[in-house]
XYZ file of C-alpha atoms in Angstrom:
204
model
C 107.951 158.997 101.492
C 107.860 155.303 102.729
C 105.866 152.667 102.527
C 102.755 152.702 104.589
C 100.761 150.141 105.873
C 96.991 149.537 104.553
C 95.967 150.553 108.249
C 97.856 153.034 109.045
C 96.564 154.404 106.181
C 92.979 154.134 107.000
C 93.824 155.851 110.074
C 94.428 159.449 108.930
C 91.820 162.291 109.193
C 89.524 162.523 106.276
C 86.910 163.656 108.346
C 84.467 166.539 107.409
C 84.425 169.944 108.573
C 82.102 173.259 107.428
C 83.330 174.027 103.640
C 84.957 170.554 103.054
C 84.308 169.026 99.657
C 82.611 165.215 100.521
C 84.288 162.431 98.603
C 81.609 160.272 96.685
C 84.192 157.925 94.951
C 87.902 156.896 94.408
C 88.958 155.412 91.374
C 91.833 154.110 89.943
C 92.991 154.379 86.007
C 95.873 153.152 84.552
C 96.713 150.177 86.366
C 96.949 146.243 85.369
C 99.356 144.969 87.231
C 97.767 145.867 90.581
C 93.998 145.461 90.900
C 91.769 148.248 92.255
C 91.098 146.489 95.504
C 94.654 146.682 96.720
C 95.009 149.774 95.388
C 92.255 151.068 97.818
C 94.052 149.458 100.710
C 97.169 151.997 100.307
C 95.399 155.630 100.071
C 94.018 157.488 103.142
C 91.354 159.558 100.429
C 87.934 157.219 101.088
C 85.004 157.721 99.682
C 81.854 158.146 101.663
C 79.696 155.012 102.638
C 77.826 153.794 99.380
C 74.441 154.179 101.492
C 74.499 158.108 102.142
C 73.198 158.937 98.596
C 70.032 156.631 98.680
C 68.594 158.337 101.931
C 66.700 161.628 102.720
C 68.524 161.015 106.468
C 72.649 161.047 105.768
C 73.575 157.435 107.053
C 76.483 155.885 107.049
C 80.126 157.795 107.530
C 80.855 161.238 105.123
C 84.219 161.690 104.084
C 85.686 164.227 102.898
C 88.705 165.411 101.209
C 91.910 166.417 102.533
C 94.674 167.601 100.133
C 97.689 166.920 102.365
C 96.979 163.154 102.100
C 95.971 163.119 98.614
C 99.276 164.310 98.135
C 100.675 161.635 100.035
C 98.719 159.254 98.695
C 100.518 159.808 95.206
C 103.807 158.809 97.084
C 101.920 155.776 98.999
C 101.168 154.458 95.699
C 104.224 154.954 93.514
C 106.541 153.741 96.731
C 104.070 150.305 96.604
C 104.544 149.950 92.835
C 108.288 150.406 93.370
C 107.943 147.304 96.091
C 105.698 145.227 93.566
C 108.926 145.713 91.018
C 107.747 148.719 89.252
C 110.518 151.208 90.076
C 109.553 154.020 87.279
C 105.713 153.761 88.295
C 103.834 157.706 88.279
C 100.592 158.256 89.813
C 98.822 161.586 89.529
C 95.647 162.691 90.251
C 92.254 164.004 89.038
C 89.544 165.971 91.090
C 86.162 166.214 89.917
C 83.054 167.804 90.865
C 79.918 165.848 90.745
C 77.499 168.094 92.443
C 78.109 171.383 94.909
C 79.960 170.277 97.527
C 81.098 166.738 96.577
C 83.674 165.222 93.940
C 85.331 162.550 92.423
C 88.894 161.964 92.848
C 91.022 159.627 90.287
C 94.619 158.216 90.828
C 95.927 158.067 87.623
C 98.561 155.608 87.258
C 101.608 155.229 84.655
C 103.162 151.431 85.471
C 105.950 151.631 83.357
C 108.020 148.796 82.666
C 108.389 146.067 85.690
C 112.005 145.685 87.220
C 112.416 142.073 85.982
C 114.104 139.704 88.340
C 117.380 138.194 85.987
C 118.914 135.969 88.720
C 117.690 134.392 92.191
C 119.932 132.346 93.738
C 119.236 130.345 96.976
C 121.932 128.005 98.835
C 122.817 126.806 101.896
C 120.386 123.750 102.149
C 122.845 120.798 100.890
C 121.920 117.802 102.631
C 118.648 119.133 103.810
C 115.949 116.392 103.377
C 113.568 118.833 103.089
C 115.326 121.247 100.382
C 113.251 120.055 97.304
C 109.921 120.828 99.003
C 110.813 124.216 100.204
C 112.045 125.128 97.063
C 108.729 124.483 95.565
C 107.144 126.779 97.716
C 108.804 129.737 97.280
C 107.362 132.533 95.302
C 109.635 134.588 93.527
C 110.717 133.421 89.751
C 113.466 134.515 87.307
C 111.713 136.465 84.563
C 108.891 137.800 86.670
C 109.001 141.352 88.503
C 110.917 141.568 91.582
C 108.214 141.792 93.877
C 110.304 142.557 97.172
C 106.868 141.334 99.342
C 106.982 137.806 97.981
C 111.399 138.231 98.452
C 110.571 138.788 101.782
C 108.119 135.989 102.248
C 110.479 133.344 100.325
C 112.800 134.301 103.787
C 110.364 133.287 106.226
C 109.132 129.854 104.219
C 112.496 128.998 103.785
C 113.410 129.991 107.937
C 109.672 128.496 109.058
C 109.673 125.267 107.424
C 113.551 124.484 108.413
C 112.392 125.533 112.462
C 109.755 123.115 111.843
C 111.875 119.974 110.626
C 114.245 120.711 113.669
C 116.798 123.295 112.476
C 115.463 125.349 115.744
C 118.626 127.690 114.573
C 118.080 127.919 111.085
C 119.009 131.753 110.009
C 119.712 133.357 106.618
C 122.033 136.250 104.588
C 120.308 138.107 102.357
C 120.852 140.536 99.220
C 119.757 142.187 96.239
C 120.583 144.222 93.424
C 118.742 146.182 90.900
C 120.015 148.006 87.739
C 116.964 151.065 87.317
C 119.277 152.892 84.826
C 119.375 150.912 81.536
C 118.519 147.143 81.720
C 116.103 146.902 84.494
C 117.245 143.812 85.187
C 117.394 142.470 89.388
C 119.344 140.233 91.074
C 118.926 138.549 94.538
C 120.167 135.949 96.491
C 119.240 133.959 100.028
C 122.450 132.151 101.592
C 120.623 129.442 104.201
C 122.309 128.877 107.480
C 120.582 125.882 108.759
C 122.751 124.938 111.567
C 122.610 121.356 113.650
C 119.117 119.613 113.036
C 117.829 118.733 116.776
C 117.123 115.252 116.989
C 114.785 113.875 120.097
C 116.399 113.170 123.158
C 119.155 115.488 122.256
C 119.950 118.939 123.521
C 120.683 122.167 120.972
């Protein structure tokens, strides 16, 4: 399954019909790399509001289970572990009833070992005033997981702050490589393309 979005998520039916089961809460076990609050941005399963059990008169939204996209959940979660770096990540799941009619459900979650980024190369930038200051703000490190988000948003530091010094053509070639069968060792690489810097009163 691929990625999905935290609210595209949200948007699938967990809505309650006659015989459904209501969630009353979501939980997550297992995980330290990840906190629980992104965690909850990834599954459709949602619990129902916090306010419903403290009135006579059911306020607030009741949601209730739907076992399709708990199942897909599982793959939601283990395909954004694999994009955080954790490529052998599990994630099961645990249903539990807490009164008739209403349970529990908890992801359970095996990180495994992060895929640990060995080499990051970045070029291109040679005579580039502003090289030295870009490079300090990019995100990704040698010896820390390959998280492929903060890959991604070393590109578009490295392409933003060039278009704002005056490469308005600045453009990139990008790569990766990652070994999940013995070392788990990555490797990735951004060749910059700056082109001409535009100076004023020039054309480009």
């Amino acid at each position: 399954a691929g990625a999905l979005s935290p609210r595209s998520a949200r948007a699938q039916d967990v809505t309650c019909e006659r015989g459904d089961l209501e969630v009353r809460g979501v939980e997550f076990r297992g995980n330290r790399a990840v906190d629980d609050d992104d965690l909850e941005l990834r599954v459709a399963v949602t619990p129902s509001s916090r306010a419903r059990p403290t009135f006579r008169i059911p306020l607030g939204e009741k949601r209730c289970l739907n076992r399709e996209e708990l199942g897909n959940d599982i793959g939601r979660l283990e395909d954004y572990y694999r994009h955080r770096g954790f490529y052998g990540a599990q994630v099961d799941t645990i249903v539990q009833n807490v009164s008739p009619g209403a349970v529990r459900v908890a992801f359970v979650i095996e990180e495994g070992p992060p895929m640990i980024l060995a080499r990051y190369e970045v070029t291109g930038m040679e005579g580039v005033d502003e090289a030295a200051e870009i490079r300090r703000r990019l995100r990704l490190r040698v010896g820390q997981p390959f998280d492929f988000g903060l890959y991604l948003a070393d590109i578009d530091t490295i392409i933003g702050r060039l278009r704002d010094a005056g490469y308005y053509r600045a453009d990139h070639v990008w790569g990766y490589s990652v070994d999940t069968a013995q070392a788990q060792r990555a490797e990735a690489f951004i060749t910059v393309l700056p082109g001409a810097r535009a100076r004023f009163g020039t054309h480009f």
